[in-house]
Structure formats: structure tokens, C-alpha cells
mmCIF file of C-alpha atoms in Angstrom:
data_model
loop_
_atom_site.group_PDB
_atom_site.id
_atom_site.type_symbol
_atom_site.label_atom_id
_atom_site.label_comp_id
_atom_site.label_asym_id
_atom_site.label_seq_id
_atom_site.Cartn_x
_atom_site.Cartn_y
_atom_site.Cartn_z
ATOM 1 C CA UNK K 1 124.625 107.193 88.602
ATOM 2 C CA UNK K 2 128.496 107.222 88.528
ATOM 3 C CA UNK K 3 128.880 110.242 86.007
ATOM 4 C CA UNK K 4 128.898 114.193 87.068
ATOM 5 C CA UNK K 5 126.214 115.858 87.242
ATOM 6 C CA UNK K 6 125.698 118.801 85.029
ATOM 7 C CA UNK K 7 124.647 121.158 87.844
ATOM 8 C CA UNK K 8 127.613 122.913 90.037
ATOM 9 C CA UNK K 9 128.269 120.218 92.521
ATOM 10 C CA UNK K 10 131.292 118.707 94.987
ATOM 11 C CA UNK K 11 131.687 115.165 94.383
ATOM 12 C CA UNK K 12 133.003 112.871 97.453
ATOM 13 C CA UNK K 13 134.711 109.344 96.517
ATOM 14 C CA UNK K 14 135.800 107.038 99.850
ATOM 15 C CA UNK K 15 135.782 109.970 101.789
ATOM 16 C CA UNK K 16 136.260 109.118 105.493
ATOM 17 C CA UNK K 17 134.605 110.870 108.349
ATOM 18 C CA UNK K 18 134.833 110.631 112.179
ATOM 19 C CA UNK K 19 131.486 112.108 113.863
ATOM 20 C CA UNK K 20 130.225 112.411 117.428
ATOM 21 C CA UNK K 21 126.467 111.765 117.081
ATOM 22 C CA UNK K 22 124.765 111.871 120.284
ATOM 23 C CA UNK K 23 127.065 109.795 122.776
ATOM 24 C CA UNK K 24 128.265 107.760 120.211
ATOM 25 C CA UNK K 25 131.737 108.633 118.861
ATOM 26 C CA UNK K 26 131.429 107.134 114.601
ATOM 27 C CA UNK K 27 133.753 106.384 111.694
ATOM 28 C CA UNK K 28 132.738 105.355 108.539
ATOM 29 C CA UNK K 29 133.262 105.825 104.716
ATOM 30 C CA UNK K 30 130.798 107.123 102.286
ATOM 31 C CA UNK K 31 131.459 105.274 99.200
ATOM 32 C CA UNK K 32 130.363 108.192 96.650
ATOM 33 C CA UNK K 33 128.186 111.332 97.894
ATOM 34 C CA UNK K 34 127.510 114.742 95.609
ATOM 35 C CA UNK K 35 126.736 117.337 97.539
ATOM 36 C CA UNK K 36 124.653 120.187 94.707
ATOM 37 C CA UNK K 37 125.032 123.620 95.260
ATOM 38 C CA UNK K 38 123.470 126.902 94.234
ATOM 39 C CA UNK K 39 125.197 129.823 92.356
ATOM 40 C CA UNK K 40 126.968 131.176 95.356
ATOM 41 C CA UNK K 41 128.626 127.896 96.424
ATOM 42 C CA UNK K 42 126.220 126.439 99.313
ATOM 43 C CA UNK K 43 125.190 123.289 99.614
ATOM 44 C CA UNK K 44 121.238 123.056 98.592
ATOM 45 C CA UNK K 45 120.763 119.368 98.288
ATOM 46 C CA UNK K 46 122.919 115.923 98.110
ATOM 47 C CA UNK K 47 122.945 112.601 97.282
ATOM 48 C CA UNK K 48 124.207 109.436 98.977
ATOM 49 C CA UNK K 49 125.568 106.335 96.892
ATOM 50 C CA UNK K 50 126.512 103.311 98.976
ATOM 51 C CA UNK K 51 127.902 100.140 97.038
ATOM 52 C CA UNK K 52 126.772 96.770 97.631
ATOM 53 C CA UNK K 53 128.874 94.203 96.516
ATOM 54 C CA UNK K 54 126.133 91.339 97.789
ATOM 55 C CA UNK K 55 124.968 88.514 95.298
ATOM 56 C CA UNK K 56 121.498 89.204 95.593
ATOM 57 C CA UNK K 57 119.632 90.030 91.947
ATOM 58 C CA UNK K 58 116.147 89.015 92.561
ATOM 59 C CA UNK K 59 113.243 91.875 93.620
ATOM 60 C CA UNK K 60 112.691 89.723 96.933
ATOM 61 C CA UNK K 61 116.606 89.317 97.955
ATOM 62 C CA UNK K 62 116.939 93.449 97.223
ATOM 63 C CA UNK K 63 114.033 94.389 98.718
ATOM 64 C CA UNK K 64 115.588 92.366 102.682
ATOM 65 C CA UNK K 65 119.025 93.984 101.763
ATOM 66 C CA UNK K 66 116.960 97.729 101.279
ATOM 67 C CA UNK K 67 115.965 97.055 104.860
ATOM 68 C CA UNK K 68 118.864 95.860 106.583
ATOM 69 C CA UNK K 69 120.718 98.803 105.483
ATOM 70 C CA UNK K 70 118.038 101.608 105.945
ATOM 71 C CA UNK K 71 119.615 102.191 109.355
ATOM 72 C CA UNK K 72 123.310 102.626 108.115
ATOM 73 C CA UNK K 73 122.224 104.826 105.489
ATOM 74 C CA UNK K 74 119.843 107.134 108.008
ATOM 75 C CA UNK K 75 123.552 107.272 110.111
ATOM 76 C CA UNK K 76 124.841 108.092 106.581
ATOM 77 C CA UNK K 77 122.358 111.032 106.088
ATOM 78 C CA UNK K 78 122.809 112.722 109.669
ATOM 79 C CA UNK K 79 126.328 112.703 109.277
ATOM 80 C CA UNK K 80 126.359 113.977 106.134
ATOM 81 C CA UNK K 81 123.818 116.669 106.845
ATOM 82 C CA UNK K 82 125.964 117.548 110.090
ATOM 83 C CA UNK K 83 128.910 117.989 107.369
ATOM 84 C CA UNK K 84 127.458 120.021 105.065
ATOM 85 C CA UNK K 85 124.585 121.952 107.164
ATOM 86 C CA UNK K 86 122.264 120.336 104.976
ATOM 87 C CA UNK K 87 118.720 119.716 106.347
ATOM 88 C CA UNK K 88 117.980 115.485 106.498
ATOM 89 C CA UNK K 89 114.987 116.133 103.627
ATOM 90 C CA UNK K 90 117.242 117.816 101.249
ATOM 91 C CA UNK K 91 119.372 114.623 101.551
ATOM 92 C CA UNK K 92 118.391 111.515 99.457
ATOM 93 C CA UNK K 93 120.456 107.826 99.886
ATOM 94 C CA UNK K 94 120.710 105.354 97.538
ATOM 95 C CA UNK K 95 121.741 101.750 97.606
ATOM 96 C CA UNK K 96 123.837 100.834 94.197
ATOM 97 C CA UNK K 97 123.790 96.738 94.497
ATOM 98 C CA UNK K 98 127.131 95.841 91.936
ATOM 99 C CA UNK K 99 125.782 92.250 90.905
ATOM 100 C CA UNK K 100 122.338 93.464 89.620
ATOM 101 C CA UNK K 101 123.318 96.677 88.420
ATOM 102 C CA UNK K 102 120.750 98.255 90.276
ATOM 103 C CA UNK K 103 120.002 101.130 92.507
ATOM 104 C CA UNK K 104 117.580 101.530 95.113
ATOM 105 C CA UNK K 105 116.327 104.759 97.163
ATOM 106 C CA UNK K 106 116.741 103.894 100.800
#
């Protein structure tokens, strides 16, 4: 999850952004997002990786964190989409959890 991939891509690491969405004026970090593109340089699909440092390591504790941060990482996806032009499908968001050495789509 933490390597390049193969395909010609733009790879993000603690990159900040500040967003209007809506009325609401937004900062944030995404942790680690790589944005794939096609052979003339657009963006054609992406992939968000948000790191959670929580103790959790059962199914049942990882499944509750999954769903408290859905909504963060559905913020993550618009903004990122609004970034990169990117419709929200061609967007996926993942949830790495540190302690179990796990990830989960969100």
C-alpha cells in the first residue's frame, strides 16, 4: 500500500489543502493520496490512504472505527475530486489502521 505504483501516477504525502465546500470554508491533510493518470498526463482515477494510529486490532473494533470515519473520508473524496476534476466514483478511500497492519475500503 505504501510503495509506487507501476502505472504513471502523482503521489501526494501530508499534502495540505484549504477548500470551500458548500458554505463551509475546510482545511485538512490527506495523509497519502495517488492520483493515476493516462498517457497524456490527466488524472483518470485515485486513491485515498488515511492513517489510523488507533489501538483497535479486532474485526469488531475496525469495523466501529470504518464507520466513524466514513464521513471524513467522503469530505476527503469531494475535495480531492474538486482538486483533481476527478469524478467521486473514480475515487476510492482507504483506511490504513497502523496497530493491525490493516487496510480497509471506506
Amino acid at each position: 500500500a505504501l510503495s509506487k505504483p507501476d502505472s504513471d501516477c502523482e503521489l501526494w504525502r501530508e499534502k495540505k489543502f484549504e477548500i470551500l465546500l458548500g458554505k463551509e470554508w475546510l482545511s485538512g491533510t490527506f495523509d497519502r493520496a495517488v492520483i493515476e493518470k493516462d498517457a497524456s498526463g490527466e488524472p483518470v482515477s485515485a486513491t485515498i490512504l488515511d492513517f489510523k494510529t488507533n489501538r483497535a486490532t479486532t474485526d469488531e473494533e475496525i469495523a466501529l472505527l470504518v464507520k466513524k470515519y466514513e464521513p471524513q473520508l467522503a469530505t476527503y473524496r469531494e475535495v480531492l475530486a474538486r482538486m483533481t476534476g476527478l469524478p467521486l466514483e473514480a475515487i476510492r478511500a482507504q483506511l490504513l489502521f497502523t496497530r493491525a497492519a490493516r487496510i480497509e475500503a471506506c
